Amino acid sequence: MSYSIIDAELFINSIESTEDLNRVIDLIKIKQKQLRSVAASKVKSQISVGASVYFNSKGITQFGTVKEVKRTRAVVLIEGDVMSGRYNVPLSMLNVA
């Protein structure tokens, strides 16, 4: 663990009121949203129509081709498998094959 995490734990343990705790929770949610947005943007910049990608679905790695890239999801075509078809997959789940 880094010192910043330990400092955060000490700070959280020192909070005395519910209002202050709710404010800290709101700040953490905002930061989490920012980190997810950056991760999705990074994936979106690597993926384009026709790209070969893979993702895990129910413990099984699925390989497919991107047919459309939306704001937060991509339409992926899976062929020649029991789970063949078109899937709307969150960008955060996709990896470039």
PDB file of N, CA and C in Angstrom:
ATOM      1  N   MET A   1       0.839  -1.189   0.000  1.00  0.00           N
ATOM      2  CA  MET A   1       0.000   0.000   0.000  1.00  0.00           C
ATOM      3  C   MET A   1       0.880   1.248   0.000  1.00  0.00           C
ATOM      4  N   SER A   2       0.465   2.236  -0.736  1.00  0.00           N
ATOM      5  CA  SER A   2       1.222   3.473  -0.772  1.00  0.00           C
ATOM      6  C   SER A   2       0.806   4.370   0.388  1.00  0.00           C
ATOM      7  N   TYR A   3       1.631   5.376   0.632  1.00  0.00           N
ATOM      8  CA  TYR A   3       1.343   6.291   1.734  1.00  0.00           C
ATOM      9  C   TYR A   3       0.044   7.063   1.530  1.00  0.00           C
ATOM     10  N   SER A   4      -0.292   7.367   0.287  1.00  0.00           N
ATOM     11  CA  SER A   4      -1.518   8.131   0.055  1.00  0.00           C
ATOM     12  C   SER A   4      -2.758   7.317   0.441  1.00  0.00           C
ATOM     13  N   ILE A   5      -2.710   6.007   0.245  1.00  0.00           N
ATOM     14  CA  ILE A   5      -3.831   5.157   0.633  1.00  0.00           C
ATOM     15  C   ILE A   5      -3.930   5.091   2.154  1.00  0.00           C
ATOM     16  N   ILE A   6      -2.792   4.959   2.806  1.00  0.00           N
ATOM     17  CA  ILE A   6      -2.781   4.914   4.270  1.00  0.00           C
ATOM     18  C   ILE A   6      -3.276   6.240   4.838  1.00  0.00           C
ATOM     19  N   ASP A   7      -2.836   7.355   4.227  1.00  0.00           N
ATOM     20  CA  ASP A   7      -3.309   8.669   4.663  1.00  0.00           C
ATOM     21  C   ASP A   7      -4.820   8.797   4.474  1.00  0.00           C
ATOM     22  N   ALA A   8      -5.322   8.273   3.360  1.00  0.00           N
ATOM     23  CA  ALA A   8      -6.766   8.330   3.099  1.00  0.00           C
ATOM     24  C   ALA A   8      -7.529   7.512   4.136  1.00  0.00           C
ATOM     25  N   GLU A   9      -6.994   6.343   4.483  1.00  0.00           N
ATOM     26  CA  GLU A   9      -7.645   5.523   5.505  1.00  0.00           C
ATOM     27  C   GLU A   9      -7.691   6.255   6.842  1.00  0.00           C
ATOM     28  N   LEU A  10      -6.588   6.875   7.213  1.00  0.00           N
ATOM     29  CA  LEU A  10      -6.548   7.621   8.469  1.00  0.00           C
ATOM     30  C   LEU A  10      -7.535   8.775   8.448  1.00  0.00           C
ATOM     31  N   PHE A  11      -7.600   9.479   7.314  1.00  0.00           N
ATOM     32  CA  PHE A  11      -8.521  10.600   7.187  1.00  0.00           C
ATOM     33  C   PHE A  11      -9.968  10.126   7.311  1.00  0.00           C
ATOM     34  N   ILE A  12     -10.307   9.041   6.597  1.00  0.00           N
ATOM     35  CA  ILE A  12     -11.680   8.523   6.636  1.00  0.00           C
ATOM     36  C   ILE A  12     -12.049   8.078   8.046  1.00  0.00           C
ATOM     37  N   ASN A  13     -11.121   7.453   8.726  1.00  0.00           N
ATOM     38  CA  ASN A  13     -11.396   7.012  10.100  1.00  0.00           C
ATOM     39  C   ASN A  13     -11.553   8.177  11.069  1.00  0.00           C
ATOM     40  N   SER A  14     -11.025   9.336  10.712  1.00  0.00           N
ATOM     41  CA  SER A  14     -11.137  10.492  11.593  1.00  0.00           C
ATOM     42  C   SER A  14     -12.418  11.296  11.372  1.00  0.00           C
ATOM     43  N   ILE A  15     -13.209  10.962  10.356  1.00  0.00           N
ATOM     44  CA  ILE A  15     -14.454  11.679  10.064  1.00  0.00           C
ATOM     45  C   ILE A  15     -15.460  11.425  11.177  1.00  0.00           C
ATOM     46  N   GLU A  16     -16.065  12.509  11.635  1.00  0.00           N
ATOM     47  CA  GLU A  16     -16.987  12.433  12.771  1.00  0.00           C
ATOM     48  C   GLU A  16     -18.460  12.605  12.398  1.00  0.00           C
ATOM     49  N   SER A  17     -18.737  13.209  11.230  1.00  0.00           N
ATOM     50  CA  SER A  17     -20.139  13.468  10.890  1.00  0.00           C
ATOM     51  C   SER A  17     -20.531  12.768   9.584  1.00  0.00           C
ATOM     52  N   THR A  18     -21.803  12.481   9.486  1.00  0.00           N
ATOM     53  CA  THR A  18     -22.336  11.839   8.291  1.00  0.00           C
ATOM     54  C   THR A  18     -22.238  12.766   7.085  1.00  0.00           C
ATOM     55  N   GLU A  19     -22.407  14.062   7.312  1.00  0.00           N
ATOM     56  CA  GLU A  19     -22.326  15.033   6.215  1.00  0.00           C
ATOM     57  C   GLU A  19     -20.942  15.027   5.586  1.00  0.00           C
ATOM     58  N   ASP A  20     -19.902  15.018   6.430  1.00  0.00           N
ATOM     59  CA  ASP A  20     -18.534  14.980   5.908  1.00  0.00           C
ATOM     60  C   ASP A  20     -18.265  13.669   5.180  1.00  0.00           C
ATOM     61  N   LEU A  21     -18.759  12.565   5.713  1.00  0.00           N
ATOM     62  CA  LEU A  21     -18.573  11.268   5.082  1.00  0.00           C
ATOM     63  C   LEU A  21     -19.270  11.225   3.724  1.00  0.00           C
ATOM     64  N   ASN A  22     -20.480  11.779   3.632  1.00  0.00           N
ATOM     65  CA  ASN A  22     -21.198  11.822   2.358  1.00  0.00           C
ATOM     66  C   ASN A  22     -20.445  12.645   1.321  1.00  0.00           C
ATOM     67  N   ARG A  23     -19.822  13.726   1.757  1.00  0.00           N
ATOM     68  CA  ARG A  23     -19.024  14.565   0.844  1.00  0.00           C
ATOM     69  C   ARG A  23     -17.828  13.778   0.304  1.00  0.00           C
ATOM     70  N   VAL A  24     -17.164  13.032   1.176  1.00  0.00           N
ATOM     71  CA  VAL A  24     -16.023  12.218   0.754  1.00  0.00           C
ATOM     72  C   VAL A  24     -16.494  11.144  -0.236  1.00  0.00           C
ATOM     73  N   ILE A  25     -17.623  10.528   0.039  1.00  0.00           N
ATOM     74  CA  ILE A  25     -18.171   9.512  -0.862  1.00  0.00           C
ATOM     75  C   ILE A  25     -18.474  10.118  -2.226  1.00  0.00           C
ATOM     76  N   ASP A  26     -19.057  11.306  -2.252  1.00  0.00           N
ATOM     77  CA  ASP A  26     -19.344  11.983  -3.517  1.00  0.00           C
ATOM     78  C   ASP A  26     -18.063  12.256  -4.300  1.00  0.00           C
ATOM     79  N   LEU A  27     -17.012  12.696  -3.605  1.00  0.00           N
ATOM     80  CA  LEU A  27     -15.733  12.963  -4.270  1.00  0.00           C
ATOM     81  C   LEU A  27     -15.128  11.685  -4.840  1.00  0.00           C
ATOM     82  N   ILE A  28     -15.250  10.587  -4.112  1.00  0.00           N
ATOM     83  CA  ILE A  28     -14.734   9.305  -4.596  1.00  0.00           C
ATOM     84  C   ILE A  28     -15.503   8.859  -5.831  1.00  0.00           C
ATOM     85  N   LYS A  29     -16.817   9.031  -5.831  1.00  0.00           N
ATOM     86  CA  LYS A  29     -17.626   8.664  -6.992  1.00  0.00           C
ATOM     87  C   LYS A  29     -17.246   9.493  -8.213  1.00  0.00           C
ATOM     88  N   ILE A  30     -16.988  10.783  -8.019  1.00  0.00           N
ATOM     89  CA  ILE A  30     -16.576  11.657  -9.115  1.00  0.00           C
ATOM     90  C   ILE A  30     -15.247  11.191  -9.686  1.00  0.00           C
ATOM     91  N   LYS A  31     -14.293  10.876  -8.820  1.00  0.00           N
ATOM     92  CA  LYS A  31     -12.983  10.414  -9.269  1.00  0.00           C
ATOM     93  C   LYS A  31     -13.102   9.081  -9.999  1.00  0.00           C
ATOM     94  N   GLN A  32     -13.943   8.175  -9.497  1.00  0.00           N
ATOM     95  CA  GLN A  32     -14.150   6.885 -10.141  1.00  0.00           C
ATOM     96  C   GLN A  32     -14.723   7.080 -11.543  1.00  0.00           C
ATOM     97  N   LYS A  33     -15.666   7.995 -11.689  1.00  0.00           N
ATOM     98  CA  LYS A  33     -16.264   8.282 -12.991  1.00  0.00           C
ATOM     99  C   LYS A  33     -15.216   8.826 -13.960  1.00  0.00           C
ATOM    100  N   GLN A  34     -14.325   9.699 -13.470  1.00  0.00           N
ATOM    101  CA  GLN A  34     -13.262  10.256 -14.300  1.00  0.00           C
ATOM    102  C   GLN A  34     -12.318   9.155 -14.776  1.00  0.00           C
ATOM    103  N   LEU A  35     -11.922   8.262 -13.873  1.00  0.00           N
ATOM    104  CA  LEU A  35     -11.005   7.182 -14.235  1.00  0.00           C
ATOM    105  C   LEU A  35     -11.634   6.240 -15.262  1.00  0.00           C
ATOM    106  N   ARG A  36     -12.904   5.936 -15.095  1.00  0.00           N
ATOM    107  CA  ARG A  36     -13.596   5.079 -16.055  1.00  0.00           C
ATOM    108  C   ARG A  36     -13.698   5.752 -17.415  1.00  0.00           C
ATOM    109  N   SER A  37     -13.930   7.060 -17.414  1.00  0.00           N
ATOM    110  CA  SER A  37     -14.028   7.804 -18.660  1.00  0.00           C
ATOM    111  C   SER A  37     -12.701   7.792 -19.414  1.00  0.00           C
ATOM    112  N   VAL A  38     -11.618   7.969 -18.695  1.00  0.00           N
ATOM    113  CA  VAL A  38     -10.290   7.943 -19.313  1.00  0.00           C
ATOM    114  C   VAL A  38     -10.010   6.559 -19.897  1.00  0.00           C
ATOM    115  N   ALA A  39     -10.360   5.511 -19.151  1.00  0.00           N
ATOM    116  CA  ALA A  39     -10.139   4.152 -19.634  1.00  0.00           C
ATOM    117  C   ALA A  39     -10.970   3.874 -20.888  1.00  0.00           C
ATOM    118  N   ALA A  40     -12.219   4.314 -20.903  1.00  0.00           N
ATOM    119  CA  ALA A  40     -13.080   4.112 -22.069  1.00  0.00           C
ATOM    120  C   ALA A  40     -12.561   4.897 -23.274  1.00  0.00           C
ATOM    121  N   SER A  41     -12.074   6.102 -23.051  1.00  0.00           N
ATOM    122  CA  SER A  41     -11.521   6.906 -24.141  1.00  0.00           C
ATOM    123  C   SER A  41     -10.285   6.242 -24.737  1.00  0.00           C
ATOM    124  N   LYS A  42      -9.477   5.660 -23.877  1.00  0.00           N
ATOM    125  CA  LYS A  42      -8.264   4.977 -24.339  1.00  0.00           C
ATOM    126  C   LYS A  42      -8.633   3.792 -25.222  1.00  0.00           C
ATOM    127  N   VAL A  43      -9.609   2.999 -24.789  1.00  0.00           N
ATOM    128  CA  VAL A  43     -10.048   1.853 -25.576  1.00  0.00           C
ATOM    129  C   VAL A  43     -10.679   2.323 -26.877  1.00  0.00           C
ATOM    130  N   LYS A  44     -11.505   3.361 -26.794  1.00  0.00           N
ATOM    131  CA  LYS A  44     -12.202   3.862 -27.981  1.00  0.00           C
ATOM    132  C   LYS A  44     -11.213   4.355 -29.038  1.00  0.00           C
ATOM    133  N   SER A  45     -10.087   4.911 -28.599  1.00  0.00           N
ATOM    134  CA  SER A  45      -9.090   5.394 -29.558  1.00  0.00           C
ATOM    135  C   SER A  45      -8.364   4.240 -30.246  1.00  0.00           C
ATOM    136  N   GLN A  46      -8.355   3.066 -29.625  1.00  0.00           N
ATOM    137  CA  GLN A  46      -7.671   1.902 -30.198  1.00  0.00           C
ATOM    138  C   GLN A  46      -8.583   1.059 -31.073  1.00  0.00           C
ATOM    139  N   ILE A  47      -9.899   1.226 -30.935  1.00  0.00           N
ATOM    140  CA  ILE A  47     -10.849   0.368 -31.627  1.00  0.00           C
ATOM    141  C   ILE A  47     -11.536   1.148 -32.741  1.00  0.00           C
ATOM    142  N   SER A  48     -11.623   0.497 -33.891  1.00  0.00           N
ATOM    143  CA  SER A  48     -12.345   1.089 -35.014  1.00  0.00           C
ATOM    144  C   SER A  48     -13.130  -0.022 -35.715  1.00  0.00           C
ATOM    145  N   VAL A  49     -13.996   0.365 -36.633  1.00  0.00           N
ATOM    146  CA  VAL A  49     -14.801  -0.610 -37.367  1.00  0.00           C
ATOM    147  C   VAL A  49     -13.864  -1.546 -38.127  1.00  0.00           C
ATOM    148  N   GLY A  50     -14.116  -2.845 -37.982  1.00  0.00           N
ATOM    149  CA  GLY A  50     -13.296  -3.856 -38.645  1.00  0.00           C
ATOM    150  C   GLY A  50     -12.184  -4.418 -37.782  1.00  0.00           C
ATOM    151  N   ALA A  51     -11.959  -3.833 -36.617  1.00  0.00           N
ATOM    152  CA  ALA A  51     -10.890  -4.302 -35.732  1.00  0.00           C
ATOM    153  C   ALA A  51     -11.259  -5.638 -35.102  1.00  0.00           C
ATOM    154  N   SER A  52     -10.276  -6.494 -34.944  1.00  0.00           N
ATOM    155  CA  SER A  52     -10.480  -7.759 -34.244  1.00  0.00           C
ATOM    156  C   SER A  52     -10.325  -7.508 -32.754  1.00  0.00           C
ATOM    157  N   VAL A  53     -11.298  -7.953 -31.972  1.00  0.00           N
ATOM    158  CA  VAL A  53     -11.302  -7.717 -30.536  1.00  0.00           C
ATOM    159  C   VAL A  53     -11.682  -9.003 -29.809  1.00  0.00           C
ATOM    160  N   TYR A  54     -11.468  -8.986 -28.508  1.00  0.00           N
ATOM    161  CA  TYR A  54     -11.952 -10.083 -27.673  1.00  0.00           C
ATOM    162  C   TYR A  54     -12.444  -9.521 -26.357  1.00  0.00           C
ATOM    163  N   PHE A  55     -13.325 -10.295 -25.716  1.00  0.00           N
ATOM    164  CA  PHE A  55     -13.872  -9.912 -24.420  1.00  0.00           C
ATOM    165  C   PHE A  55     -14.307 -11.176 -23.698  1.00  0.00           C
ATOM    166  N   ASN A  56     -14.440 -11.099 -22.398  1.00  0.00           N
ATOM    167  CA  ASN A  56     -14.887 -12.230 -21.595  1.00  0.00           C
ATOM    168  C   ASN A  56     -16.376 -12.113 -21.339  1.00  0.00           C
ATOM    169  N   SER A  57     -17.088 -13.204 -21.608  1.00  0.00           N
ATOM    170  CA  SER A  57     -18.517 -13.251 -21.361  1.00  0.00           C
ATOM    171  C   SER A  57     -18.823 -14.548 -20.632  1.00  0.00           C
ATOM    172  N   LYS A  58     -19.266 -14.423 -19.401  1.00  0.00           N
ATOM    173  CA  LYS A  58     -19.603 -15.580 -18.577  1.00  0.00           C
ATOM    174  C   LYS A  58     -18.427 -16.540 -18.458  1.00  0.00           C
ATOM    175  N   GLY A  59     -17.238 -16.002 -18.314  1.00  0.00           N
ATOM    176  CA  GLY A  59     -16.042 -16.812 -18.127  1.00  0.00           C
ATOM    177  C   GLY A  59     -15.451 -17.374 -19.405  1.00  0.00           C
ATOM    178  N   ILE A  60     -16.029 -17.041 -20.537  1.00  0.00           N
ATOM    179  CA  ILE A  60     -15.542 -17.541 -21.826  1.00  0.00           C
ATOM    180  C   ILE A  60     -15.012 -16.365 -22.632  1.00  0.00           C
ATOM    181  N   THR A  61     -13.826 -16.509 -23.190  1.00  0.00           N
ATOM    182  CA  THR A  61     -13.261 -15.462 -24.030  1.00  0.00           C
ATOM    183  C   THR A  61     -13.880 -15.554 -25.414  1.00  0.00           C
ATOM    184  N   GLN A  62     -14.479 -14.457 -25.850  1.00  0.00           N
ATOM    185  CA  GLN A  62     -15.134 -14.378 -27.151  1.00  0.00           C
ATOM    186  C   GLN A  62     -14.304 -13.489 -28.078  1.00  0.00           C
ATOM    187  N   PHE A  63     -14.070 -13.953 -29.301  1.00  0.00           N
ATOM    188  CA  PHE A  63     -13.359 -13.173 -30.299  1.00  0.00           C
ATOM    189  C   PHE A  63     -14.352 -12.729 -31.362  1.00  0.00           C
ATOM    190  N   GLY A  64     -14.178 -11.496 -31.841  1.00  0.00           N
ATOM    191  CA  GLY A  64     -15.094 -10.997 -32.853  1.00  0.00           C
ATOM    192  C   GLY A  64     -14.540  -9.804 -33.598  1.00  0.00           C
ATOM    193  N   THR A  65     -15.392  -9.227 -34.428  1.00  0.00           N
ATOM    194  CA  THR A  65     -15.028  -8.078 -35.253  1.00  0.00           C
ATOM    195  C   THR A  65     -15.971  -6.929 -34.935  1.00  0.00           C
ATOM    196  N   VAL A  66     -15.409  -5.738 -34.789  1.00  0.00           N
ATOM    197  CA  VAL A  66     -16.203  -4.547 -34.484  1.00  0.00           C
ATOM    198  C   VAL A  66     -16.955  -4.121 -35.740  1.00  0.00           C
ATOM    199  N   LYS A  67     -18.270  -3.982 -35.613  1.00  0.00           N
ATOM    200  CA  LYS A  67     -19.107  -3.536 -36.716  1.00  0.00           C
ATOM    201  C   LYS A  67     -19.528  -2.083 -36.578  1.00  0.00           C
ATOM    202  N   GLU A  68     -19.584  -1.582 -35.336  1.00  0.00           N
ATOM    203  CA  GLU A  68     -20.001  -0.199 -35.084  1.00  0.00           C
ATOM    204  C   GLU A  68     -19.458   0.229 -33.726  1.00  0.00           C
ATOM    205  N   VAL A  69     -18.979   1.463 -33.635  1.00  0.00           N
ATOM    206  CA  VAL A  69     -18.512   2.015 -32.364  1.00  0.00           C
ATOM    207  C   VAL A  69     -19.464   3.121 -31.954  1.00  0.00           C
ATOM    208  N   LYS A  70     -20.053   2.953 -30.775  1.00  0.00           N
ATOM    209  CA  LYS A  70     -20.975   3.949 -30.234  1.00  0.00           C
ATOM    210  C   LYS A  70     -20.255   4.746 -29.151  1.00  0.00           C
ATOM    211  N   ARG A  71     -20.991   5.556 -28.427  1.00  0.00           N
ATOM    212  CA  ARG A  71     -20.387   6.406 -27.405  1.00  0.00           C
ATOM    213  C   ARG A  71     -19.755   5.585 -26.280  1.00  0.00           C
ATOM    214  N   THR A  72     -20.463   4.607 -25.755  1.00  0.00           N
ATOM    215  CA  THR A  72     -19.946   3.824 -24.627  1.00  0.00           C
ATOM    216  C   THR A  72     -19.859   2.334 -24.929  1.00  0.00           C
ATOM    217  N   ARG A  73     -20.345   1.921 -26.089  1.00  0.00           N
ATOM    218  CA  ARG A  73     -20.375   0.500 -26.441  1.00  0.00           C
ATOM    219  C   ARG A  73     -19.952   0.314 -27.892  1.00  0.00           C
ATOM    220  N   ALA A  74     -19.659  -0.931 -28.226  1.00  0.00           N
ATOM    221  CA  ALA A  74     -19.357  -1.279 -29.609  1.00  0.00           C
ATOM    222  C   ALA A  74     -20.195  -2.499 -29.980  1.00  0.00           C
ATOM    223  N   VAL A  75     -20.650  -2.537 -31.216  1.00  0.00           N
ATOM    224  CA  VAL A  75     -21.355  -3.707 -31.725  1.00  0.00           C
ATOM    225  C   VAL A  75     -20.286  -4.652 -32.259  1.00  0.00           C
ATOM    226  N   VAL A  76     -20.230  -5.856 -31.671  1.00  0.00           N
ATOM    227  CA  VAL A  76     -19.216  -6.846 -32.040  1.00  0.00           C
ATOM    228  C   VAL A  76     -19.918  -8.053 -32.649  1.00  0.00           C
ATOM    229  N   LEU A  77     -19.417  -8.495 -33.800  1.00  0.00           N
ATOM    230  CA  LEU A  77     -19.962  -9.658 -34.483  1.00  0.00           C
ATOM    231  C   LEU A  77     -19.124 -10.881 -34.128  1.00  0.00           C
ATOM    232  N   ILE A  78     -19.788 -11.888 -33.540  1.00  0.00           N
ATOM    233  CA  ILE A  78     -19.148 -13.154 -33.209  1.00  0.00           C
ATOM    234  C   ILE A  78     -19.653 -14.173 -34.232  1.00  0.00           C
ATOM    235  N   GLU A  79     -18.727 -14.851 -34.913  1.00  0.00           N
ATOM    236  CA  GLU A  79     -19.130 -15.822 -35.930  1.00  0.00           C
ATOM    237  C   GLU A  79     -18.582 -17.202 -35.613  1.00  0.00           C
ATOM    238  N   GLY A  80     -19.303 -18.249 -36.079  1.00  0.00           N
ATOM    239  CA  GLY A  80     -18.832 -19.615 -35.998  1.00  0.00           C
ATOM    240  C   GLY A  80     -18.694 -20.167 -34.596  1.00  0.00           C
ATOM    241  N   ASP A  81     -19.543 -19.750 -33.688  1.00  0.00           N
ATOM    242  CA  ASP A  81     -19.466 -20.201 -32.303  1.00  0.00           C
ATOM    243  C   ASP A  81     -20.893 -20.473 -31.821  1.00  0.00           C
ATOM    244  N   VAL A  82     -20.986 -21.131 -30.712  1.00  0.00           N
ATOM    245  CA  VAL A  82     -22.302 -21.370 -30.115  1.00  0.00           C
ATOM    246  C   VAL A  82     -22.975 -20.039 -29.797  1.00  0.00           C
ATOM    247  N   MET A  83     -22.187 -19.046 -29.407  1.00  0.00           N
ATOM    248  CA  MET A  83     -22.721 -17.732 -29.048  1.00  0.00           C
ATOM    249  C   MET A  83     -22.603 -16.743 -30.211  1.00  0.00           C
ATOM    250  N   SER A  84     -22.692 -17.224 -31.465  1.00  0.00           N
ATOM    251  CA  SER A  84     -22.545 -16.321 -32.599  1.00  0.00           C
ATOM    252  C   SER A  84     -23.693 -15.318 -32.634  1.00  0.00           C
ATOM    253  N   GLY A  85     -23.389 -14.138 -33.155  1.00  0.00           N
ATOM    254  CA  GLY A  85     -24.382 -13.080 -33.250  1.00  0.00           C
ATOM    255  C   GLY A  85     -23.741 -11.720 -33.058  1.00  0.00           C
ATOM    256  N   ARG A  86     -24.593 -10.709 -32.963  1.00  0.00           N
ATOM    257  CA  ARG A  86     -24.130  -9.325 -32.746  1.00  0.00           C
ATOM    258  C   ARG A  86     -24.370  -8.965 -31.282  1.00  0.00           C
ATOM    259  N   TYR A  87     -23.351  -8.423 -30.645  1.00  0.00           N
ATOM    260  CA  TYR A  87     -23.441  -8.073 -29.235  1.00  0.00           C
ATOM    261  C   TYR A  87     -23.067  -6.611 -29.031  1.00  0.00           C
ATOM    262  N   ASN A  88     -23.817  -5.913 -28.178  1.00  0.00           N
ATOM    263  CA  ASN A  88     -23.456  -4.577 -27.734  1.00  0.00           C
ATOM    264  C   ASN A  88     -22.563  -4.746 -26.503  1.00  0.00           C
ATOM    265  N   VAL A  89     -21.285  -4.488 -26.670  1.00  0.00           N
ATOM    266  CA  VAL A  89     -20.312  -4.742 -25.615  1.00  0.00           C
ATOM    267  C   VAL A  89     -19.790  -3.403 -25.094  1.00  0.00           C
ATOM    268  N   PRO A  90     -19.772  -3.211 -23.755  1.00  0.00           N
ATOM    269  CA  PRO A  90     -19.180  -1.985 -23.208  1.00  0.00           C
ATOM    270  C   PRO A  90     -17.714  -1.868 -23.620  1.00  0.00           C
ATOM    271  N   LEU A  91     -17.293  -0.663 -23.941  1.00  0.00           N
ATOM    272  CA  LEU A  91     -15.912  -0.445 -24.382  1.00  0.00           C
ATOM    273  C   LEU A  91     -14.913  -0.892 -23.300  1.00  0.00           C
ATOM    274  N   SER A  92     -15.293  -0.781 -22.060  1.00  0.00           N
ATOM    275  CA  SER A  92     -14.388  -1.159 -20.978  1.00  0.00           C
ATOM    276  C   SER A  92     -14.098  -2.661 -20.955  1.00  0.00           C
ATOM    277  N   MET A  93     -14.945  -3.468 -21.594  1.00  0.00           N
ATOM    278  CA  MET A  93     -14.752  -4.920 -21.617  1.00  0.00           C
ATOM    279  C   MET A  93     -13.917  -5.377 -22.819  1.00  0.00           C
ATOM    280  N   LEU A  94     -13.709  -4.511 -23.796  1.00  0.00           N
ATOM    281  CA  LEU A  94     -13.041  -4.906 -25.040  1.00  0.00           C
ATOM    282  C   LEU A  94     -11.533  -4.784 -24.959  1.00  0.00           C
ATOM    283  N   ASN A  95     -10.870  -5.715 -25.633  1.00  0.00           N
ATOM    284  CA  ASN A  95      -9.416  -5.688 -25.803  1.00  0.00           C
ATOM    285  C   ASN A  95      -9.111  -5.924 -27.275  1.00  0.00           C
ATOM    286  N   VAL A  96      -8.096  -5.258 -27.788  1.00  0.00           N
ATOM    287  CA  VAL A  96      -7.704  -5.434 -29.180  1.00  0.00           C
ATOM    288  C   VAL A  96      -6.981  -6.780 -29.304  1.00  0.00           C
ATOM    289  N   ALA A  97      -7.420  -7.581 -30.286  1.00  0.00           N
ATOM    290  CA  ALA A  97      -6.816  -8.913 -30.476  1.00  0.00           C
ATOM    291  C   ALA A  97      -5.517  -8.810 -31.262  1.00  0.00           C
TER     292      ALA A  97
END
